[in-house]
CSV table of C-alpha atoms in Angstrom, one decimal:
chain,number,residue,atom,x,y,z
A,4,MET,CA,0.0,0.0,0.0
A,5,PRO,CA,1.3,3.5,-0.8
A,6,PRO,CA,2.7,5.3,2.4
A,7,ARG,CA,0.4,8.2,1.9
A,8,SER,CA,-2.9,6.2,1.4
A,9,LYS,CA,-3.8,6.5,5.1
A,10,LYS,CA,-3.5,10.3,5.0
A,11,ARG,CA,-5.9,10.3,2.1
A,12,GLY,CA,-8.6,8.4,4.0
A,13,ILE,CA,-7.8,4.9,2.8
A,14,PRO,CA,-8.0,2.5,5.9
A,15,ASP,CA,-4.7,0.9,7.0
A,16,ARG,CA,-4.0,-2.5,5.3
A,17,TRP,CA,-7.2,-2.1,3.4
A,18,LEU,CA,-5.6,-3.1,0.1
A,19,ASP,CA,-4.1,-6.3,1.5
A,20,TYR,CA,-7.4,-8.1,1.6
A,21,LYS,CA,-9.7,-9.5,-1.0
A,22,ALA,CA,-12.6,-7.1,-1.8
A,23,VAL,CA,-15.6,-9.6,-1.8
A,24,GLY,CA,-15.8,-13.2,-0.5
A,25,LYS,CA,-18.2,-16.0,-1.5
A,26,ARG,CA,-21.5,-16.8,-0.1
A,27,LEU,CA,-21.3,-19.1,3.0
A,28,ASP,CA,-22.8,-22.4,2.0
A,29,GLY,CA,-26.2,-23.0,3.4
A,30,THR,CA,-26.6,-19.4,4.6
A,31,ARG,CA,-27.5,-16.0,3.4
A,32,PHE,CA,-24.3,-14.4,4.6
A,33,ILE,CA,-21.6,-12.8,2.4
A,34,ALA,CA,-18.6,-10.9,3.8
A,35,PHE,CA,-16.6,-8.1,2.2
A,36,LYS,CA,-14.4,-5.2,3.2
A,37,VAL,CA,-15.8,-1.7,3.6
A,38,PRO,CA,-16.7,-0.1,0.3
A,39,LEU,CA,-15.4,3.4,-0.2
A,40,LYS,CA,-17.1,6.5,-1.5
A,41,GLN,CA,-16.1,8.0,-4.8
A,42,SER,CA,-13.9,10.8,-3.3
A,43,LEU,CA,-11.7,8.1,-1.6
A,44,ASN,CA,-11.6,5.8,-4.6
A,45,SER,CA,-10.3,8.6,-6.7
A,46,HIS,CA,-6.9,8.3,-5.1
A,47,LEU,CA,-6.6,4.6,-6.0
A,48,PRO,CA,-5.7,2.9,-9.3
A,49,ALA,CA,-8.6,1.5,-11.4
A,50,SER,CA,-7.7,-2.1,-10.4
A,51,GLU,CA,-8.1,-1.3,-6.7
A,52,VAL,CA,-11.3,0.7,-6.8
A,53,PHE,CA,-14.0,-0.8,-4.6
A,54,GLY,CA,-17.3,1.0,-3.8
A,55,PRO,CA,-20.9,0.1,-3.5
A,56,LEU,CA,-21.4,-0.1,-7.2
A,57,GLU,CA,-18.3,-2.4,-7.7
A,58,LEU,CA,-19.8,-4.6,-4.9
A,59,LEU,CA,-23.0,-5.0,-6.8
A,60,ASP,CA,-21.2,-5.7,-10.0
A,61,ALA,CA,-19.1,-8.4,-8.4
A,62,LEU,CA,-22.1,-10.1,-7.0
A,63,ARG,CA,-23.9,-9.9,-10.3
A,64,LYS,CA,-21.2,-11.8,-12.0
A,65,ASP,CA,-21.8,-14.7,-9.6
A,66,HIS,CA,-25.6,-14.4,-10.2
A,67,GLN,CA,-26.2,-13.2,-6.6
A,68,GLU,CA,-28.2,-10.2,-5.4
A,69,LEU,CA,-27.7,-8.3,-2.3
A,70,GLY,CA,-30.7,-7.1,-0.1
A,71,LEU,CA,-29.2,-5.8,3.1
A,72,ILE,CA,-25.8,-4.4,4.3
A,73,ILE,CA,-24.9,-4.5,8.0
A,74,ASP,CA,-22.2,-2.0,8.6
A,75,LEU,CA,-20.1,-2.9,11.7
A,76,THR,CA,-17.5,-0.1,11.4
A,77,PHE,CA,-17.1,2.4,14.2
A,78,THR,CA,-17.2,5.5,11.9
A,79,THR,CA,-19.3,7.0,9.2
A,80,ARG,CA,-16.5,8.5,7.0
A,81,TYR,CA,-16.1,5.7,4.5
A,82,TYR,CA,-19.5,6.1,2.8
A,83,LYS,CA,-23.0,7.4,3.4
A,84,LEU,CA,-26.6,6.6,2.2
A,85,GLN,CA,-26.1,9.0,-0.7
A,86,ASP,CA,-23.5,6.5,-2.1
A,87,LEU,CA,-25.7,3.4,-1.9
A,88,PRO,CA,-28.3,2.6,-4.6
A,89,ASP,CA,-31.9,2.7,-3.7
A,90,SER,CA,-32.2,-1.0,-4.2
A,91,LEU,CA,-30.2,-1.7,-1.1
A,92,MET,CA,-31.2,-1.6,2.6
A,93,TRP,CA,-28.6,-0.5,5.1
A,94,LEU,CA,-28.2,-1.0,8.9
A,95,LYS,CA,-25.6,0.5,11.1
A,96,ILE,CA,-24.3,-1.2,14.2
A,97,PHE,CA,-21.4,0.6,15.8
A,98,THR,CA,-18.9,-2.0,16.8
A,99,ALA,CA,-15.5,-1.2,18.4
A,100,GLY,CA,-12.5,-3.0,17.0
A,101,HIS,CA,-9.8,-5.2,18.7
A,102,GLU,CA,-12.3,-6.3,21.4
A,103,VAL,CA,-15.0,-8.9,21.6
A,104,PRO,CA,-18.4,-7.4,20.9
A,105,SER,CA,-20.7,-6.9,23.9
A,106,ASN,CA,-23.9,-8.9,24.4
A,107,ALA,CA,-26.0,-6.0,23.3
A,108,THR,CA,-24.1,-5.7,20.0
A,109,ILE,CA,-24.5,-9.4,19.4
A,110,LEU,CA,-28.2,-9.3,20.1
A,111,SER,CA,-28.7,-6.3,17.7
A,112,PHE,CA,-26.9,-8.3,15.0
A,113,LYS,CA,-29.2,-11.3,15.6
A,114,ARG,CA,-32.3,-9.2,15.5
A,115,ALA,CA,-31.3,-7.5,12.2
A,116,VAL,CA,-30.6,-10.9,10.6
A,117,ARG,CA,-33.7,-12.6,11.9
A,118,ARG,CA,-36.0,-9.7,10.8
A,119,PHE,CA,-34.5,-9.8,7.3
A,120,LEU,CA,-34.9,-13.5,7.0
A,121,ARG,CA,-38.5,-13.3,8.1
A,122,GLU,CA,-39.4,-10.5,5.6
A,123,ASN,CA,-37.5,-12.1,2.7
A,124,ALA,CA,-38.4,-15.7,3.1
A,125,HIS,CA,-39.9,-15.8,-0.4
A,126,ASN,CA,-36.6,-14.7,-2.2
A,127,ASP,CA,-32.9,-15.5,-2.1
A,128,LEU,CA,-31.4,-12.0,-1.3
A,129,LEU,CA,-28.1,-12.0,0.6
A,130,ILE,CA,-27.1,-10.3,3.8
A,131,GLY,CA,-23.8,-8.4,3.3
A,132,VAL,CA,-21.7,-7.9,6.5
A,133,HIS,CA,-18.6,-5.8,6.6
A,134,CYS,CA,-16.3,-4.1,9.1
A,135,THR,CA,-13.1,-2.3,8.0
A,136,HIS,CA,-11.4,-5.3,6.5
A,137,GLY,CA,-14.5,-7.7,6.5
A,138,LEU,CA,-12.5,-10.2,8.6
A,139,ASN,CA,-12.4,-10.0,12.4
A,140,ARG,CA,-15.6,-8.3,13.6
A,141,THR,CA,-17.5,-9.6,10.6
A,142,GLY,CA,-16.3,-13.2,11.0
A,143,TYR,CA,-17.0,-13.2,14.7
A,144,LEU,CA,-20.6,-12.0,14.5
A,145,ILE,CA,-21.4,-14.3,11.6
A,146,CYS,CA,-19.9,-17.3,13.4
A,147,ARG,CA,-21.6,-16.3,16.6
A,148,TYR,CA,-25.0,-16.3,14.9
A,149,LEU,CA,-24.4,-19.7,13.3
A,150,ILE,CA,-23.3,-21.1,16.7
A,151,ASP,CA,-26.0,-19.5,18.9
A,152,VAL,CA,-29.0,-19.5,16.6
A,153,ASP,CA,-28.4,-22.3,14.0
A,154,GLY,CA,-26.6,-24.6,16.5
A,155,MET,CA,-23.5,-25.1,14.3
A,156,ASP,CA,-20.2,-26.4,15.8
A,157,PRO,CA,-17.7,-23.6,16.4
A,158,LYS,CA,-14.9,-25.2,14.4
A,159,LYS,CA,-17.2,-25.8,11.5
A,160,ALA,CA,-18.5,-22.3,11.6
A,161,ILE,CA,-15.0,-20.8,11.7
A,162,GLU,CA,-13.8,-23.0,8.8
A,163,LEU,CA,-16.9,-22.2,6.8
A,164,PHE,CA,-16.2,-18.5,7.1
A,165,ARG,CA,-12.5,-18.9,6.2
A,166,LEU,CA,-13.4,-20.8,3.0
A,167,ALA,CA,-16.0,-18.3,1.9
A,168,ARG,CA,-14.1,-15.1,2.8
A,169,GLY,CA,-10.7,-16.2,1.6
A,170,HIS,CA,-9.0,-15.0,4.8
A,171,ALA,CA,-9.0,-16.5,8.3
A,172,ILE,CA,-10.0,-14.6,11.5
A,173,GLU,CA,-6.7,-13.1,12.8
A,174,ARG,CA,-7.5,-12.0,16.4
A,175,GLU,CA,-6.9,-14.6,19.0
A,176,ASN,CA,-9.5,-13.2,21.5
A,177,TYR,CA,-12.2,-13.6,18.9
A,178,LEU,CA,-11.2,-17.2,18.2
A,179,ARG,CA,-10.9,-18.0,21.9
A,180,ASP,CA,-14.4,-16.7,22.6
A,181,LEU,CA,-15.9,-18.6,19.7
A,182,HIS,CA,-14.2,-21.9,20.7
A,183,CYS,CA,-14.4,-21.7,24.5
A,184,GLY,CA,-16.7,-18.9,25.3
A,185,PRO,CA,-20.4,-19.4,26.4
A,186,LYS,CA,-23.2,-19.2,24.0
A,187,ARG,CA,-25.1,-15.9,24.1
A,188,SER,CA,-28.8,-15.7,24.9
A,189,ASN,CA,-31.3,-15.4,22.1
A,190,TYR,CA,-34.0,-13.9,24.3
A,191,GLY,CA,-35.8,-11.1,22.5
A,192,ILE,CA,-34.3,-12.0,19.1
A,193,ASP,CA,-37.7,-11.6,17.3
A,194,GLU,CA,-38.3,-8.2,18.8
A,195,PRO,CA,-37.7,-5.3,16.3
A,196,GLU,CA,-35.0,-2.9,17.4
A,197,GLN,CA,-33.7,-0.8,14.4
A,198,GLU,CA,-35.4,0.0,11.1
A,199,PRO,CA,-33.1,-0.5,8.1
A,200,LEU,CA,-32.6,2.5,5.8
A,201,ARG,CA,-32.8,2.6,2.0
A,202,GLY,CA,-30.0,4.0,-0.1
A,203,HIS,CA,-30.5,7.4,-1.7
A,204,ALA,CA,-28.5,7.0,-5.0
A,205,VAL,CA,-30.8,6.7,-8.0
A,206,HIS,CA,-28.4,6.8,-11.0
A,207,ARG,CA,-24.8,5.6,-11.3
A,208,PRO,CA,-22.5,8.6,-10.8
A,209,CYS,CA,-20.4,9.7,-13.8
A,210,PRO,CA,-16.7,10.1,-13.3
A,211,THR,CA,-15.6,13.7,-12.8
A,212,PRO,CA,-12.4,15.3,-14.1
A,213,SER,CA,-10.8,15.0,-10.7
A,214,SER,CA,-11.1,11.2,-10.9
A,215,SER,CA,-8.2,8.9,-12.0
A,216,ASP,CA,-7.5,8.6,-15.7
A,217,ALA,CA,-8.6,5.0,-15.8
A,218,SER,CA,-11.9,5.7,-14.3
A,219,ARG,CA,-12.4,8.7,-16.7
A,220,ARG,CA,-11.9,6.4,-19.6
A,221,SER,CA,-14.3,3.7,-18.4
A,222,LEU,CA,-17.8,4.8,-19.0
A,223,PRO,CA,-20.0,1.7,-18.5
A,224,HIS,CA,-23.2,3.4,-19.3
A,225,VAL,CA,-22.4,4.7,-22.8
A,226,ASN,CA,-23.2,1.3,-24.4
A,227,GLU,CA,-26.6,1.0,-22.7
A,228,PRO,CA,-29.7,1.4,-25.0
A,229,TRP,CA,-31.1,4.4,-23.1
A,230,CYS,CA,-27.8,6.3,-23.4
A,231,GLN,CA,-27.5,5.6,-27.1
A,232,ARG,CA,-31.1,6.8,-27.6
A,233,VAL,CA,-30.4,10.1,-25.8
A,234,THR,CA,-27.1,10.6,-27.7
A,235,GLY,CA,-28.9,10.1,-31.1
A,236,GLU,CA,-31.7,12.5,-30.1
A,237,LEU,CA,-29.2,15.1,-29.1
A,238,LYS,CA,-27.3,14.8,-32.4
A,239,ARG,CA,-30.5,15.1,-34.4
A,240,ILE,CA,-31.5,18.3,-32.5
A,241,THR,CA,-28.0,19.7,-32.9
A,242,ALA,CA,-28.1,19.1,-36.7
A,243,ASP,CA,-31.5,20.9,-36.9
A,244,VAL,CA,-30.2,23.9,-35.0
A,245,GLU,CA,-27.1,24.1,-37.2
A,246,GLN,CA,-29.1,23.9,-40.4
A,247,GLU,CA,-31.5,26.6,-39.2
A,248,ALA,CA,-28.8,28.9,-37.8
A,249,GLY,CA,-26.4,28.5,-40.7
A,250,TYR,CA,-23.2,27.8,-38.7
A,251,THR,CA,-21.6,24.8,-36.8
A,252,LEU,CA,-21.7,24.6,-33.1
A,253,ASP,CA,-18.6,24.0,-31.0
A,254,ARG,CA,-18.7,20.4,-29.8
A,255,THR,CA,-15.8,20.7,-27.3
A,256,PRO,CA,-17.0,19.7,-23.8
A,257,VAL,CA,-17.6,22.7,-21.5
A,258,TYR,CA,-15.1,21.6,-18.8
A,259,ARG,CA,-12.4,21.2,-21.4
A,260,ARG,CA,-13.1,24.4,-23.3
A,261,THR,CA,-11.3,27.7,-22.6
A,262,LEU,CA,-14.1,30.2,-22.5
A,263,PRO,CA,-13.5,33.8,-23.7
A,264,HIS,CA,-13.6,36.7,-21.3
A,265,ARG,CA,-17.0,37.6,-19.9
A,266,GLN,CA,-18.8,34.9,-21.9
A,267,MET,CA,-21.7,33.3,-20.1
A,268,ASN,CA,-21.6,29.5,-19.4
A,269,TYR,CA,-24.8,27.8,-18.5
A,270,GLY,CA,-23.4,24.3,-18.4
A,271,LEU,CA,-24.7,23.2,-21.8
A,272,PRO,CA,-22.8,20.7,-23.8
A,273,TYR,CA,-22.6,23.1,-26.8
A,274,SER,CA,-22.3,26.9,-27.0
A,275,LEU,CA,-22.8,29.4,-29.8
A,276,PRO,CA,-19.7,31.0,-31.3
A,277,ARG,CA,-18.5,34.2,-29.7
A,278,VAL,CA,-19.5,37.5,-31.2
A,279,GLU,CA,-17.0,40.3,-31.0
A,280,PRO,CA,-18.2,43.6,-29.6
A,281,HIS,CA,-17.6,45.6,-32.8
A,282,GLN,CA,-19.8,43.0,-34.6
A,283,ALA,CA,-22.7,43.2,-32.2
A,284,LEU,CA,-23.1,47.0,-32.2
A,285,PRO,CA,-24.3,49.0,-35.3
A,286,PRO,CA,-21.7,51.3,-36.9
A,287,LYS,CA,-21.5,54.8,-35.5
A,288,PRO,CA,-22.9,57.4,-37.9
A,289,PRO,CA,-20.3,59.8,-39.2
A,290,SER,CA,-20.5,63.4,-37.8
A,291,HIS,CA,-21.2,66.2,-40.3
A,292,PRO,CA,-20.1,69.9,-39.8
A,293,ALA,CA,-23.7,71.1,-40.4
A,294,MET,CA,-25.1,68.9,-37.7
A,295,VAL,CA,-22.9,70.5,-35.0
A,296,VAL,CA,-24.9,73.0,-33.0
A,297,PRO,CA,-22.9,75.9,-31.6
A,298,GLN,CA,-23.3,76.5,-27.9
A,299,GLN,CA,-23.7,79.9,-26.3
A,300,PRO,CA,-20.7,80.7,-24.2
A,301,TYR,CA,-21.4,81.4,-20.6
A,302,ARG,CA,-21.3,85.0,-19.3
A,303,TRP,CA,-21.1,85.7,-15.6
A,304,ALA,CA,-23.4,88.3,-14.1
A,305,PRO,CA,-23.1,89.8,-10.7
A,306,PRO,CA,-25.8,88.8,-8.1
A,307,HIS,CA,-28.7,91.1,-7.5
A,308,SER,CA,-30.4,92.1,-4.3
A,309,TYR,CA,-34.0,90.9,-3.7
A,310,CYS,CA,-36.7,93.6,-4.1
A,311,PRO,CA,-40.2,92.5,-5.0
A,312,ASP,CA,-41.4,95.9,-6.2
A,313,ILE,CA,-38.7,96.2,-8.8
A,314,ASP,CA,-37.3,94.0,-11.5
A,315,PRO,CA,-35.1,91.4,-9.6
A,316,PHE,CA,-32.8,91.1,-12.7
A,317,HIS,CA,-32.4,94.8,-13.2
A,318,SER,CA,-28.7,95.6,-12.9
A,319,GLN,CA,-29.2,99.4,-12.1
A,320,GLN,CA,-31.2,98.9,-8.9
A,321,SER,CA,-29.6,98.3,-5.6
A,322,ARG,CA,-30.6,97.5,-2.1
A,323,THR,CA,-30.8,101.2,-1.1
A,324,ASN,CA,-33.5,101.9,-3.7
A,325,CYS,CA,-35.9,99.4,-2.2
A,326,PRO,CA,-38.7,101.0,-0.2
A,327,PRO,CA,-39.4,99.9,3.4
A,328,VAL,CA,-41.3,96.7,3.8
A,329,GLN,CA,-44.2,98.4,5.5
A,330,SER,CA,-44.8,100.6,2.5
A,331,ARG,CA,-44.9,97.6,0.2
A,332,TRP,CA,-47.8,96.0,2.0
A,333,LYS,CA,-51.0,96.3,0.0
A,334,SER,CA,-54.4,95.1,0.5
A,335,ALA,CA,-55.5,92.0,-1.4
A,336,SER,CA,-58.5,93.9,-2.8
A,337,GLN,CA,-56.3,96.4,-4.6
A,338,PRO,CA,-55.4,95.0,-8.0
A,339,SER,CA,-52.0,95.6,-9.5
A,340,GLN,CA,-51.9,98.6,-11.8
A,341,ARG,CA,-49.0,97.2,-13.7
A,342,PRO,CA,-50.2,95.1,-16.6
A,343,LEU,CA,-48.3,92.0,-17.6
A,344,ARG,CA,-46.5,92.4,-20.9
A,345,TRP,CA,-45.1,89.5,-23.0
A,346,HIS,CA,-42.2,90.1,-25.4
A,347,SER,CA,-41.4,87.5,-27.9
A,348,SER,CA,-38.3,89.3,-29.2
A,349,THR,CA,-35.0,88.8,-27.5
A,350,SER,CA,-33.7,92.2,-28.7
A,351,TRP,CA,-35.9,94.1,-26.3
A,352,ILE,CA,-34.7,91.8,-23.4
A,353,ARG,CA,-31.1,92.6,-24.3
A,354,SER,CA,-31.8,96.3,-24.5
A,355,LYS,CA,-33.1,96.2,-20.9
A,356,GLY,CA,-29.8,94.8,-19.8
A,357,TYR,CA,-30.8,91.1,-19.4
A,358,GLY,CA,-27.8,89.9,-21.3
A,359,HIS,CA,-27.4,86.7,-19.3
A,360,ALA,CA,-31.0,85.7,-20.2
A,361,GLY,CA,-30.8,86.7,-23.9
A,362,ASN,CA,-31.1,83.2,-25.3
A,363,ALA,CA,-34.6,82.7,-23.8
A,364,ALA,CA,-37.1,83.9,-26.4
A,365,GLY,CA,-40.5,85.1,-25.1
A,366,LEU,CA,-39.3,85.9,-21.6
A,367,CYS,CA,-41.7,87.9,-19.5
A,368,ALA,CA,-40.3,91.4,-19.2
A,369,ASP,CA,-42.4,92.7,-16.4
A,370,PHE,CA,-43.2,90.7,-13.2
A,371,VAL,CA,-46.3,90.8,-11.1
A,372,ASP,CA,-46.0,92.1,-7.6
A,373,PRO,CA,-46.0,88.9,-5.4
A,374,TYR,CA,-47.6,90.8,-2.5
A,375,THR,CA,-50.7,91.7,-4.5
A,376,HIS,CA,-51.1,88.5,-6.6
């Protein structure tokens, strides 16, 4: 095993053991080592990859079908329900390693097996049992069930497991308890304790660019009929789009294509060719000398004091010429004697000294007293 495999999440000595064993003769049990999720398998070569889907493929070659997985590991980091197909039931029994399982753990295992056998008496589905290596804890509990429930001789049970798994139980404390230890009680074995859970994966996951090269090259679903039908339909739609649009689409996969700057990527397998900015905008109309409108230059005028009785824009008036405020008060019943005159010519406005307002034609020359109107 590579020295860095443990740091990457691969269990210690996991590669030293056979992935899947054979079915124990006369039973529903089959033992295997813990299957790993896809992120952990990505660090392994293609020949050493072993996950839930590889487990089902191996059993399918022997014309076997798995119905229940009993997980005896003391962690949940190797795989989850999202990695198991929805055709499998999964049951977790936390079992510590290097020590003989307790009576409660043994009873939980017996209850899970007895319930599955009762509910699946009409079929031949198997019970898959695994710990980290599928050897010590797995072999002990399977043999303990055969000894306590089925009444099998301990030596025969241990030898039957060794022939089916391909590896013998290694820990002496497990073997000593199976040979010389007392039988565990089966009281309450038919009582339900834990409900098995169903896997959440519906489709087989496709390999990602971060996977190994060998797993990227192996696409087992491309030869299936449904995949060929979808591929043919996609090619037909693409040809119709190209014929109607008048150009050929880029068939480079999105994750391998170098997209231009600021081009939108919606995750589609094909994308339209890039349009340059000078091609997308209409040409700018040429400027003509006659179209240029000359602008009046700005001329500054000094500020004027506010006096409502006189023209506020008249430059000859000053604050000293304004009458007192009391003399400007008038009754609302006295109409203004100054009629409102409208001049449409700007020459008269300029003659009055309104140079800064000379561009506004039709300016009102006289203003109405705001205190009377």
